[in-house]
Amino acid sequence: MQRYFIDHPLTVNDEFQMASDDSHHLVKVLRSSIGDEVEIVDSKRHVFLAKVVDIQTNTILTATKDITKAVELPIEVTIACGISKGDKNEQIIKRATELGAQHFLFFESRYSVAKWAKSKTARKLKRLGEVAKSAAEQAHRQMIPTVEIVEESQLLEMDFDDRLVAYEESAKQGEQSNFKKVISNLAPGDRLVAVFGPEGGFSKEEVDKFAQSGFTLAGLGPRILRAETAPMYVMATLSYQFELR
Amino acid sequence: MQRYFIDHPLTVNDEFQMASDDSHHLVKVLRSSIGDEVEIVDSKRHVFLAKVVDIQTNTILTATKDITKAVELPIEVTIACGISKGDKNEQIIKRATELGAQHFLFFESRYSVAKWAKSKTARKLKRLGEVAKSAAEQAHRQMIPTVEIVEESQLLEMDFDDRLVAYEESAKQGEQSNFKKVISNLAPGDRLVAVFGPEGGFSKEEVDKFAQSGFTLAGLGPRILRAETAPMYVMATLSYQFELR
């Protein structure tokens, strides 16, 4: 069933309006009509069945049943990526949103091939936010992941419980234990940041700065992973460790 | 360093010719010249440094040093996928090749939106094989994964040590332990097949047939994963379990 997010709390029998872009999607794209049902996630991550009761400028629905079932990863994961070119940033958001990431930070890295002009940043961010929203709806998430742009230097000072940098050179040098160490030290509720380079990887200086700031440098196996694959590796592992028994 | 595959064994000091498409890539795309070095993987999965000694119709190289380092996943994984539409099949091959898959099987599934006409199958397969080759070169694999098309019914009778079907309904019903059970029963050297539905998922009848043939139905966490994401989940988990300490 189609799922949408609203920005306020709901209770059963509440009548409420959808945002206009969601309303457009429901009525014009899915051709829904009065009486049809959708899933609505409220601002408290509760999920409701809701019935279309009126279609005006914005669609009006009534919440009919609380069907909340927890599907959020118990670790609050921030995926921080050096800006990549083409559709790679969108790919990362789509796949990692399916896999349960809660926040995305993009930063310009020394070897970023793509640079985002200041004038275009707002438009890029808006687009990436829309990608996260749509991926969250399709993956039946209970929240829309946030997307922000930061300076690489800010990243060093942000507050997290656990911090790792995926570093290919670690893997090449045969380092095989740091990632597992980080994962086994995590506890439900922890806020983890996992940092990934752009296509070109990180420079030695960048990696040294992360290490000096207390980030763990971790290899993700012996093969060379692309910028858009490495975040999936981390997310899948977290799901395996914390969601399967 | 650029990596190429050749179809025969090598020893240090051997002089050999590259295949013509690789030769074209090296000379015309990378603009290499005499004296340049590349990595060559031979038919026994040994990796050599090799130096360009002559550029004729096909480039001639000399193997200068055996630099073999084992990077293959200790589980021989076959990824079997219902045919998806668009570039999803290629995405699956690219990502799963990076993550160590050794074989790909594609089959027409009940809910496959894309159908491959018999007349186009050979061309599709050739293209997918090229994708696997190029992904294997870039991920610095020691082998090129195979790509084949099979009937879904053949899949039921093929010989593997361990067999699983990723099944979304398992996850929805709260099944959380089958995947971990399969993974913990694996031993290095095992041949595992992991079967995935197309975008539309499997029909109840298809899933029943897999179950009756001894496949384990396994959910991959509580969220809904896309056809191209589920294989990454399995591959990343295998790497985590068998390649990291």
Short mmCIF file of C-alpha atoms in Angstrom, two decimals:
data_model
loop_
_atom_site.label_atom_id
_atom_site.label_comp_id
_atom_site.label_asym_id
_atom_site.label_seq_id
_atom_site.Cartn_x
_atom_site.Cartn_y
_atom_site.Cartn_z
CA MET A 1 0.00 0.00 0.00
CA GLN A 2 1.21 3.52 -0.77
CA ARG A 3 2.73 5.31 2.21
CA TYR A 4 2.98 9.07 2.90
CA PHE A 5 4.45 11.15 5.71
CA ILE A 6 2.75 14.06 7.53
CA ASP A 7 4.42 16.59 9.81
CA HIS A 8 2.15 16.42 12.87
CA PRO A 9 0.92 13.72 15.27
CA LEU A 10 -2.28 11.74 14.55
CA THR A 11 -4.76 9.69 16.52
CA VAL A 12 -7.45 7.33 15.20
CA ASN A 13 -10.51 9.18 13.79
CA ASP A 14 -8.52 12.38 13.17
CA GLU A 15 -9.44 14.09 9.92
CA PHE A 16 -6.47 15.76 8.25
CA GLN A 17 -5.19 17.27 4.99
CA MET A 18 -2.29 15.91 2.96
CA ALA A 19 0.54 18.16 1.76
CA SER A 20 -0.17 19.36 -1.76
CA ASP A 21 2.61 17.37 -3.49
CA ASP A 22 1.45 14.15 -1.81
CA SER A 23 -2.14 14.98 -2.65
CA HIS A 24 -1.15 15.48 -6.29
CA HIS A 25 0.65 12.11 -6.28
CA LEU A 26 -2.29 10.29 -4.72
CA VAL A 27 -4.99 11.79 -6.93
CA LYS A 28 -3.24 12.47 -10.23
CA VAL A 29 -0.56 9.76 -10.35
CA LEU A 30 -2.25 6.91 -8.47
CA ARG A 31 -5.79 8.05 -9.48
CA SER A 32 -7.16 7.36 -6.01
CA SER A 33 -10.73 8.31 -5.19
CA ILE A 34 -12.95 8.69 -2.13
CA GLY A 35 -12.95 5.56 0.02
CA ASP A 36 -9.44 4.42 -0.99
CA GLU A 37 -6.93 3.61 1.75
CA VAL A 38 -3.30 4.63 2.20
CA GLU A 39 -0.72 4.40 4.98
CA ILE A 40 0.21 7.61 6.79
CA VAL A 41 3.23 8.04 9.05
CA ASP A 42 2.84 10.87 11.56
CA SER A 43 5.51 13.03 13.18
CA LYS A 44 5.84 10.56 16.05
CA ARG A 45 6.64 7.66 13.70
CA HIS A 46 3.22 6.09 14.21
CA VAL A 47 1.71 4.46 11.15
CA PHE A 48 -2.02 4.68 10.41
CA LEU A 49 -4.37 3.29 7.85
CA ALA A 50 -6.27 6.28 6.49
CA LYS A 51 -9.25 6.59 4.18
CA VAL A 52 -9.75 9.31 1.56
CA VAL A 53 -12.89 11.25 2.59
CA ASP A 54 -12.74 14.26 0.29
CA ILE A 55 -10.71 15.47 -2.65
CA GLN A 56 -10.44 19.26 -2.85
CA THR A 57 -7.32 21.33 -3.41
CA ASN A 58 -5.67 19.03 -0.89
CA THR A 59 -6.93 15.54 -0.19
CA ILE A 60 -8.67 15.06 3.16
CA LEU A 61 -8.34 11.72 4.97
CA THR A 62 -9.48 10.10 8.20
CA ALA A 63 -7.10 7.95 10.22
CA THR A 64 -8.91 4.63 10.71
CA LYS A 65 -6.44 2.37 12.48
CA ASP A 66 -3.02 2.48 14.16
CA ILE A 67 -0.92 -0.15 12.36
CA THR A 68 2.48 0.88 13.75
CA LYS A 69 5.14 -1.83 13.55
CA ALA A 70 8.72 -0.88 14.37
CA VAL A 71 10.93 -1.12 11.28
CA GLU A 72 13.63 1.39 12.20
CA LEU A 73 17.20 0.16 12.68
CA PRO A 74 18.06 0.35 16.41
CA ILE A 75 21.29 2.21 15.59
CA GLU A 76 20.89 5.85 14.50
CA VAL A 77 23.17 5.87 11.47
CA THR A 78 24.56 8.94 9.74
CA ILE A 79 26.10 8.26 6.32
CA ALA A 80 28.64 10.99 5.52
CA CYS A 81 29.91 10.98 1.93
CA GLY A 82 32.39 12.93 -0.09
CA ILE A 83 30.37 14.38 -2.97
CA SER A 84 30.46 12.03 -5.98
CA LYS A 85 29.53 12.87 -9.52
CA GLY A 86 26.49 11.89 -11.58
CA ASP A 87 23.68 10.03 -9.90
CA LYS A 88 25.92 8.35 -7.32
CA ASN A 89 24.81 10.62 -4.46
CA GLU A 90 21.18 9.77 -5.24
CA GLN A 91 22.00 6.07 -5.46
CA ILE A 92 23.60 6.20 -2.03
CA ILE A 93 20.54 7.91 -0.55
CA LYS A 94 18.11 5.47 -2.19
CA ARG A 95 19.89 2.29 -1.16
CA ALA A 96 20.93 3.40 2.33
CA THR A 97 17.41 4.69 3.03
CA GLU A 98 16.04 1.24 2.18
CA LEU A 99 18.62 -0.19 4.56
CA GLY A 100 17.67 2.12 7.42
CA ALA A 101 20.04 5.13 7.46
CA GLN A 102 18.61 8.15 9.32
CA HIS A 103 20.85 10.98 8.21
CA PHE A 104 22.99 11.88 5.20
CA LEU A 105 25.80 14.41 5.22
CA PHE A 106 27.60 15.35 2.02
CA PHE A 107 30.89 17.20 2.01
CA GLU A 108 33.37 18.39 -0.56
CA SER A 109 36.43 16.20 -0.30
CA ARG A 110 39.93 16.76 -1.64
CA TYR A 111 39.45 14.31 -4.54
CA SER A 112 35.76 15.07 -5.23
CA VAL A 113 35.47 15.22 -9.01
CA ALA A 114 32.12 16.98 -8.68
CA LYS A 115 32.07 20.38 -7.01
CA TRP A 116 28.75 21.99 -6.11
CA ALA A 117 28.69 25.72 -6.82
CA LYS A 118 27.31 27.67 -3.85
CA SER A 119 24.47 28.93 -6.09
CA LYS A 120 23.34 25.40 -6.85
CA THR A 121 23.61 23.91 -3.38
CA ALA A 122 20.05 24.70 -2.31
CA ARG A 123 18.61 23.11 -5.45
CA LYS A 124 20.83 20.00 -5.09
CA LEU A 125 19.81 19.61 -1.44
CA LYS A 126 16.12 19.96 -2.28
CA ARG A 127 16.45 17.26 -4.92
CA LEU A 128 18.35 14.89 -2.60
CA GLY A 129 15.73 15.47 0.12
CA GLU A 130 13.01 14.47 -2.34
CA VAL A 131 14.95 11.31 -3.20
CA ALA A 132 15.16 10.45 0.52
CA LYS A 133 11.42 11.09 1.00
CA SER A 134 10.41 8.94 -1.92
CA ALA A 135 12.81 6.13 -0.92
CA ALA A 136 11.46 6.25 2.66
CA GLU A 137 7.88 5.92 1.37
CA GLN A 138 8.75 2.97 -0.84
CA ALA A 139 10.82 1.18 1.80
CA HIS A 140 7.99 1.69 4.30
CA ARG A 141 10.20 3.59 6.71
CA GLN A 142 8.79 5.38 9.78
CA MET A 143 10.82 8.52 9.14
CA ILE A 144 12.30 10.52 6.29
CA PRO A 145 16.10 10.62 6.53
CA THR A 146 17.60 14.11 6.69
CA VAL A 147 20.05 15.35 4.04
CA GLU A 148 22.55 18.14 4.73
CA ILE A 149 25.74 19.60 3.34
CA VAL A 150 28.62 20.24 5.72
CA GLU A 151 32.28 21.18 5.59
CA GLU A 152 34.63 18.25 6.03
CA SER A 153 36.16 20.05 9.01
CA GLN A 154 32.76 20.31 10.74
CA LEU A 155 32.41 16.55 10.53
CA LEU A 156 35.42 16.15 12.80
CA GLU A 157 33.70 18.03 15.60
CA MET A 158 30.14 16.71 15.40
CA ASP A 159 28.86 14.65 18.31
CA PHE A 160 28.37 10.90 17.76
CA ASP A 161 28.76 7.84 19.99
CA ASP A 162 30.79 5.90 17.42
CA ARG A 163 32.72 7.13 14.40
CA LEU A 164 34.29 5.23 11.54
CA VAL A 165 35.89 6.00 8.20
CA ALA A 166 35.75 3.36 5.46
CA TYR A 167 39.31 3.29 4.19
CA GLU A 168 40.39 1.20 1.25
CA GLU A 169 44.07 1.36 2.09
CA SER A 170 43.30 -0.35 5.41
CA ALA A 171 41.88 -3.27 3.49
CA LYS A 172 44.80 -3.36 1.07
CA GLN A 173 47.21 -3.53 3.99
CA GLY A 174 45.33 -6.55 5.30
CA GLU A 175 43.49 -4.75 8.12
CA GLN A 176 40.48 -6.97 8.77
CA SER A 177 39.33 -6.35 12.31
CA ASN A 178 38.51 -2.67 12.88
CA PHE A 179 35.06 -2.73 11.32
CA LYS A 180 33.98 -5.75 13.33
CA LYS A 181 35.34 -4.08 16.47
CA VAL A 182 33.25 -0.96 15.86
CA ILE A 183 30.14 -3.04 15.15
CA SER A 184 30.54 -5.18 18.27
CA ASN A 185 30.97 -2.11 20.45
CA LEU A 186 27.66 -0.63 19.29
CA ALA A 187 24.59 -0.78 21.50
CA PRO A 188 20.98 -0.12 20.49
CA GLY A 189 20.29 3.61 20.62
CA ASP A 190 23.85 4.53 19.65
CA ARG A 191 24.46 7.25 17.11
CA LEU A 192 27.03 6.04 14.57
CA VAL A 193 28.60 8.09 11.81
CA ALA A 194 30.19 6.21 8.91
CA VAL A 195 32.30 8.35 6.58
CA PHE A 196 33.00 7.45 2.94
CA GLY A 197 35.25 9.08 0.37
CA PRO A 198 34.14 10.21 -3.10
CA GLU A 199 35.05 8.12 -6.20
CA GLY A 200 38.67 9.21 -5.90
CA GLY A 201 38.98 8.14 -2.26
CA PHE A 202 40.52 10.19 0.55
CA SER A 203 43.94 11.81 0.56
CA LYS A 204 46.44 10.72 3.21
CA GLU A 205 46.03 14.11 4.95
CA GLU A 206 42.25 13.75 5.18
CA VAL A 207 42.54 10.27 6.62
CA ASP A 208 45.13 11.41 9.15
CA LYS A 209 42.80 14.18 10.33
CA PHE A 210 39.95 11.73 10.83
CA ALA A 211 42.24 9.37 12.73
CA GLN A 212 43.59 12.20 14.92
CA SER A 213 40.00 13.20 15.73
CA GLY A 214 39.26 9.70 17.01
CA PHE A 215 37.60 8.10 13.99
CA THR A 216 38.34 4.39 13.49
CA LEU A 217 39.78 3.62 10.03
CA ALA A 218 38.19 0.40 8.84
CA GLY A 219 38.56 -1.76 5.76
CA LEU A 220 35.45 -3.39 4.31
CA GLY A 221 36.91 -6.62 2.97
CA PRO A 222 39.69 -7.34 0.48
CA ARG A 223 38.06 -6.12 -2.75
CA ILE A 224 37.80 -2.56 -4.00
CA LEU A 225 34.30 -1.18 -3.40
CA ARG A 226 32.89 1.77 -5.31
CA ALA A 227 31.80 4.93 -3.53
CA GLU A 228 28.13 3.92 -3.87
CA THR A 229 28.66 0.32 -2.69
CA ALA A 230 30.62 0.87 0.53
CA PRO A 231 27.70 2.50 2.44
CA MET A 232 25.48 -0.50 1.55
CA TYR A 233 28.10 -2.81 3.05
CA VAL A 234 27.94 -0.97 6.36
CA MET A 235 24.14 -0.68 6.41
CA ALA A 236 23.53 -4.33 5.50
CA THR A 237 25.93 -5.46 8.20
CA LEU A 238 24.17 -3.32 10.81
CA SER A 239 20.81 -4.76 9.86
CA TYR A 240 22.22 -8.29 10.00
CA GLN A 241 23.74 -7.70 13.42
CA PHE A 242 20.91 -5.79 15.07
CA GLU A 243 17.72 -6.89 13.31
CA LEU A 244 18.17 -10.59 12.61
CA ARG A 245 18.50 -13.24 15.31
CA MET B 1 46.49 -0.03 -11.63
CA GLN B 2 44.40 -1.29 -14.54
CA ARG B 3 43.68 -5.02 -14.40
CA TYR B 4 42.90 -7.43 -17.26
CA PHE B 5 42.07 -11.12 -17.46
CA ILE B 6 43.63 -13.68 -19.83
CA ASP B 7 42.36 -17.18 -20.52
CA HIS B 8 45.53 -19.22 -19.99
CA PRO B 9 48.07 -19.73 -17.18
CA LEU B 10 51.16 -17.51 -16.91
CA THR B 11 54.56 -17.67 -15.25
CA VAL B 12 57.05 -14.86 -14.65
CA ASN B 13 58.96 -13.87 -17.82
CA ASP B 14 56.24 -15.27 -20.14
CA GLU B 15 55.59 -13.11 -23.16
CA PHE B 16 51.92 -13.10 -24.22
CA GLN B 17 49.29 -11.30 -26.29
CA MET B 18 46.23 -9.54 -24.90
CA ALA B 19 42.76 -10.18 -26.31
CA SER B 20 41.92 -7.59 -28.94
CA ASP B 21 39.21 -5.78 -26.94
CA ASP B 22 41.55 -5.46 -23.94
CA SER B 23 44.34 -4.36 -26.22
CA HIS B 24 42.07 -1.69 -27.70
CA HIS B 25 41.15 -0.51 -24.20
CA LEU B 26 44.77 -0.35 -23.05
CA VAL B 27 46.14 1.41 -26.11
CA LYS B 28 43.25 3.54 -27.37
CA VAL B 29 41.34 4.35 -24.17
CA LEU B 30 44.16 4.45 -21.59
CA ARG B 31 46.76 5.53 -24.18
CA SER B 32 49.38 3.22 -22.74
CA SER B 33 52.71 2.81 -24.46
CA ILE B 34 55.72 0.50 -24.39
CA GLY B 35 57.16 0.13 -20.89
CA ASP B 36 53.84 0.79 -19.08
CA GLU B 37 52.68 -1.71 -16.47
CA VAL B 38 49.31 -3.38 -15.90
CA GLU B 39 47.99 -6.20 -13.75
CA ILE B 40 47.08 -9.46 -15.47
CA VAL B 41 45.02 -12.25 -13.92
CA ASP B 42 45.64 -15.65 -15.51
CA SER B 43 43.30 -18.62 -15.80
CA LYS B 44 44.53 -19.99 -12.47
CA ARG B 45 43.61 -16.76 -10.64
CA HIS B 46 47.24 -15.75 -10.29
CA VAL B 47 47.91 -12.04 -10.59
CA PHE B 48 51.00 -10.69 -12.35
CA LEU B 49 52.55 -7.34 -12.95
CA ALA B 50 53.18 -7.17 -16.70
CA LYS B 51 55.02 -4.70 -18.89
CA VAL B 52 53.99 -3.64 -22.40
CA VAL B 53 56.79 -4.75 -24.75
CA ASP B 54 55.21 -4.25 -28.16
CA ILE B 55 52.04 -2.72 -29.61
CA GLN B 56 50.93 -4.39 -32.81
CA THR B 57 47.42 -5.56 -33.73
CA ASN B 58 47.29 -7.01 -30.23
CA THR B 59 49.46 -5.68 -27.42
CA ILE B 60 52.32 -7.94 -26.31
CA LEU B 61 53.36 -7.98 -22.66
CA THR B 62 55.87 -9.73 -20.42
CA ALA B 63 54.87 -10.96 -16.98
CA THR B 64 57.38 -9.44 -14.59
CA LYS B 65 56.24 -10.42 -11.10
CA ASP B 66 53.69 -12.65 -9.38
CA ILE B 67 51.70 -10.33 -7.09
CA THR B 68 48.86 -12.74 -6.26
CA LYS B 69 46.95 -11.85 -3.11
CA ALA B 70 43.77 -13.78 -2.35
CA VAL B 71 40.73 -11.50 -2.57
CA GLU B 72 38.03 -14.04 -3.44
CA LEU B 73 35.22 -14.66 -0.97
CA PRO B 74 35.68 -18.12 0.62
CA ILE B 75 32.04 -18.98 -0.17
CA GLU B 76 31.27 -19.67 -3.86
CA VAL B 77 28.12 -17.57 -4.25
CA THR B 78 25.60 -17.84 -7.08
CA ILE B 79 23.16 -14.93 -7.27
CA ALA B 80 19.98 -16.08 -9.04
CA CYS B 81 17.58 -13.26 -9.96
CA GLY B 82 14.19 -12.97 -11.55
CA ILE B 83 14.73 -10.77 -14.60
CA SER B 84 14.10 -7.12 -13.72
CA LYS B 85 13.55 -4.27 -16.12
CA GLY B 86 15.80 -1.39 -17.14
CA ASP B 87 19.35 -1.36 -15.85
CA LYS B 88 18.56 -3.27 -12.65
CA ASN B 89 20.09 -6.55 -13.88
CA GLU B 90 23.31 -4.68 -14.71
CA GLN B 91 23.26 -2.92 -11.34
CA ILE B 92 22.98 -6.28 -9.58
CA ILE B 93 25.93 -7.68 -11.52
CA LYS B 94 28.09 -4.61 -10.92
CA ARG B 95 27.50 -4.38 -7.18
CA ALA B 96 27.53 -8.13 -6.44
CA THR B 97 30.72 -8.56 -8.48
CA GLU B 98 32.40 -5.92 -6.33
CA LEU B 99 31.17 -7.84 -3.30
CA GLY B 100 32.53 -11.19 -4.49
CA ALA B 101 29.74 -13.14 -6.25
CA GLN B 102 31.07 -15.85 -8.61
CA HIS B 103 28.01 -16.72 -10.70
CA PHE B 104 24.84 -15.02 -11.88
CA LEU B 105 21.74 -16.83 -13.07
CA PHE B 106 18.79 -14.91 -14.50
CA PHE B 107 15.38 -16.47 -14.93
CA GLU B 108 11.96 -15.35 -16.07
CA SER B 109 9.72 -15.21 -13.05
CA ARG B 110 5.93 -15.06 -12.83
CA TYR B 111 5.90 -11.33 -12.01
CA SER B 112 8.87 -10.34 -14.18
CA VAL B 113 7.80 -7.10 -15.87
CA ALA B 114 10.60 -7.50 -18.42
CA LYS B 115 10.49 -10.52 -20.71
CA TRP B 116 13.49 -11.33 -22.88
CA ALA B 117 12.53 -12.46 -26.37
CA LYS B 118 14.43 -15.62 -27.37
CA SER B 119 15.94 -13.71 -30.29
CA LYS B 120 17.46 -11.11 -27.96
CA THR B 121 18.73 -13.45 -25.26
CA ALA B 122 22.19 -13.98 -26.75
CA ARG B 123 22.74 -10.24 -27.07
CA LYS B 124 21.50 -9.56 -23.52
CA LEU B 125 23.79 -12.28 -22.14
CA LYS B 126 26.78 -10.93 -24.02
CA ARG B 127 26.13 -7.46 -22.62
CA LEU B 128 25.71 -8.75 -19.05
CA GLY B 129 28.92 -10.78 -19.41
CA GLU B 130 30.77 -7.61 -20.43
CA VAL B 131 29.38 -5.83 -17.39
CA ALA B 132 30.66 -8.65 -15.15
CA LYS B 133 34.10 -8.55 -16.79
CA SER B 134 34.47 -4.83 -16.42
CA ALA B 135 33.22 -4.88 -12.81
CA ALA B 136 35.67 -7.71 -12.01
CA GLU B 137 38.57 -5.68 -13.48
CA GLN B 138 37.61 -2.59 -11.49
CA ALA B 139 37.03 -4.45 -8.23
CA HIS B 140 40.39 -6.21 -8.69
CA ARG B 141 38.80 -9.66 -8.62
CA GLN B 142 40.78 -12.82 -9.46
CA MET B 143 38.03 -14.19 -11.69
CA ILE B 144 35.26 -12.99 -13.98
CA PRO B 145 31.85 -14.07 -12.66
CA THR B 146 29.80 -16.18 -15.07
CA VAL B 147 26.38 -15.02 -16.31
CA GLU B 148 23.74 -17.46 -17.55
CA ILE B 149 20.02 -17.64 -18.25
CA VAL B 150 18.08 -20.60 -16.87
CA GLU B 151 14.49 -21.71 -16.47
CA GLU B 152 13.13 -21.20 -12.98
CA SER B 153 12.38 -24.95 -12.85
CA GLN B 154 16.04 -25.80 -13.58
CA LEU B 155 17.08 -23.78 -10.56
CA LEU B 156 15.19 -26.19 -8.32
CA GLU B 157 17.35 -29.10 -9.43
CA MET B 158 20.79 -27.54 -9.61
CA ASP B 159 23.41 -28.77 -7.19
CA PHE B 160 24.46 -26.45 -4.36
CA ASP B 161 25.54 -26.99 -0.75
CA ASP B 162 23.23 -24.32 0.62
CA ARG B 163 20.15 -22.72 -0.91
CA LEU B 164 18.13 -19.72 0.15
CA VAL B 165 15.34 -17.57 -1.24
CA ALA B 166 15.08 -13.95 -0.06
CA TYR B 167 11.40 -13.59 0.71
CA GLU B 168 9.83 -10.33 1.76
CA GLU B 169 6.71 -11.91 3.22
CA SER B 170 8.95 -13.78 5.69
CA ALA B 171 10.20 -10.45 6.96
CA LYS B 172 6.71 -8.95 7.12
CA GLN B 173 5.56 -11.88 9.23
CA GLY B 174 8.40 -11.19 11.66
CA GLU B 175 10.65 -14.06 10.54
CA GLN B 176 14.11 -12.95 11.68
CA SER B 177 16.25 -16.00 12.11
CA ASN B 178 16.43 -18.06 8.89
CA PHE B 179 19.04 -15.95 7.14
CA LYS B 180 21.36 -16.00 10.13
CA LYS B 181 20.86 -19.79 10.38
CA VAL B 182 21.89 -20.28 6.74
CA ILE B 183 24.92 -18.03 7.19
CA SER B 184 26.08 -19.78 10.36
CA ASN B 185 25.81 -23.19 8.71
CA LEU B 186 28.12 -22.17 5.86
CA ALA B 187 31.71 -23.34 5.78
CA PRO B 188 34.54 -22.01 3.59
CA GLY B 189 34.41 -23.75 0.22
CA ASP B 190 30.61 -24.09 0.26
CA ARG B 191 28.61 -23.32 -2.83
CA LEU B 192 25.65 -21.14 -1.89
CA VAL B 193 22.81 -20.08 -4.17
CA ALA B 194 20.76 -17.05 -3.11
CA VAL B 195 17.56 -16.52 -5.10
CA PHE B 196 15.85 -13.14 -5.49
CA GLY B 197 12.56 -12.17 -7.09
CA PRO B 198 12.12 -9.51 -9.77
CA GLU B 199 10.64 -6.06 -8.86
CA GLY B 200 7.21 -7.62 -8.42
CA GLY B 201 8.44 -10.30 -6.01
CA PHE B 202 7.56 -14.00 -6.15
CA SER B 203 4.08 -15.50 -6.36
CA LYS B 204 2.94 -17.78 -3.53
CA GLU B 205 3.20 -20.78 -5.91
CA GLU B 206 6.79 -20.00 -6.84
CA VAL B 207 7.80 -19.65 -3.21
CA ASP B 208 6.06 -22.92 -2.31
CA LYS B 209 8.01 -24.73 -5.02
CA PHE B 210 11.31 -23.39 -3.73
CA ALA B 211 10.38 -24.40 -0.18
CA GLN B 212 9.32 -27.89 -1.30
CA SER B 213 12.65 -28.29 -3.08
CA GLY B 214 14.52 -27.59 0.14
CA PHE B 215 15.35 -23.88 -0.21
CA THR B 216 15.27 -21.86 3.01
CA LEU B 217 12.94 -18.85 2.85
CA ALA B 218 14.66 -15.98 4.59
CA GLY B 219 13.71 -12.40 5.39
CA LEU B 220 16.40 -9.72 5.15
CA GLY B 221 15.29 -7.38 7.91
CA PRO B 222 12.04 -5.50 8.54
CA ARG B 223 12.14 -2.97 5.68
CA ILE B 224 11.19 -3.52 2.06
CA LEU B 225 14.30 -3.91 -0.09
CA ARG B 226 14.30 -3.35 -3.83
CA ALA B 227 15.22 -6.13 -6.23
CA GLU B 228 18.66 -4.60 -6.77
CA THR B 229 19.36 -4.01 -3.05
CA ALA B 230 18.58 -7.45 -1.61
CA PRO B 231 21.55 -9.24 -3.28
CA MET B 232 23.91 -6.59 -1.81
CA TYR B 233 22.54 -7.34 1.65
CA VAL B 234 23.45 -11.01 1.27
CA MET B 235 26.87 -10.37 -0.28
CA ALA B 236 27.90 -7.74 2.30
CA THR B 237 26.88 -10.05 5.13
CA LEU B 238 28.93 -12.92 3.70
CA SER B 239 31.99 -10.70 3.40
CA TYR B 240 31.49 -9.46 6.96
CA GLN B 241 31.16 -13.00 8.30
CA PHE B 242 33.91 -14.69 6.33
CA GLU B 243 36.45 -11.99 5.48
CA LEU B 244 36.60 -9.74 8.53
CA ARG B 245 37.78 -10.86 11.93
#
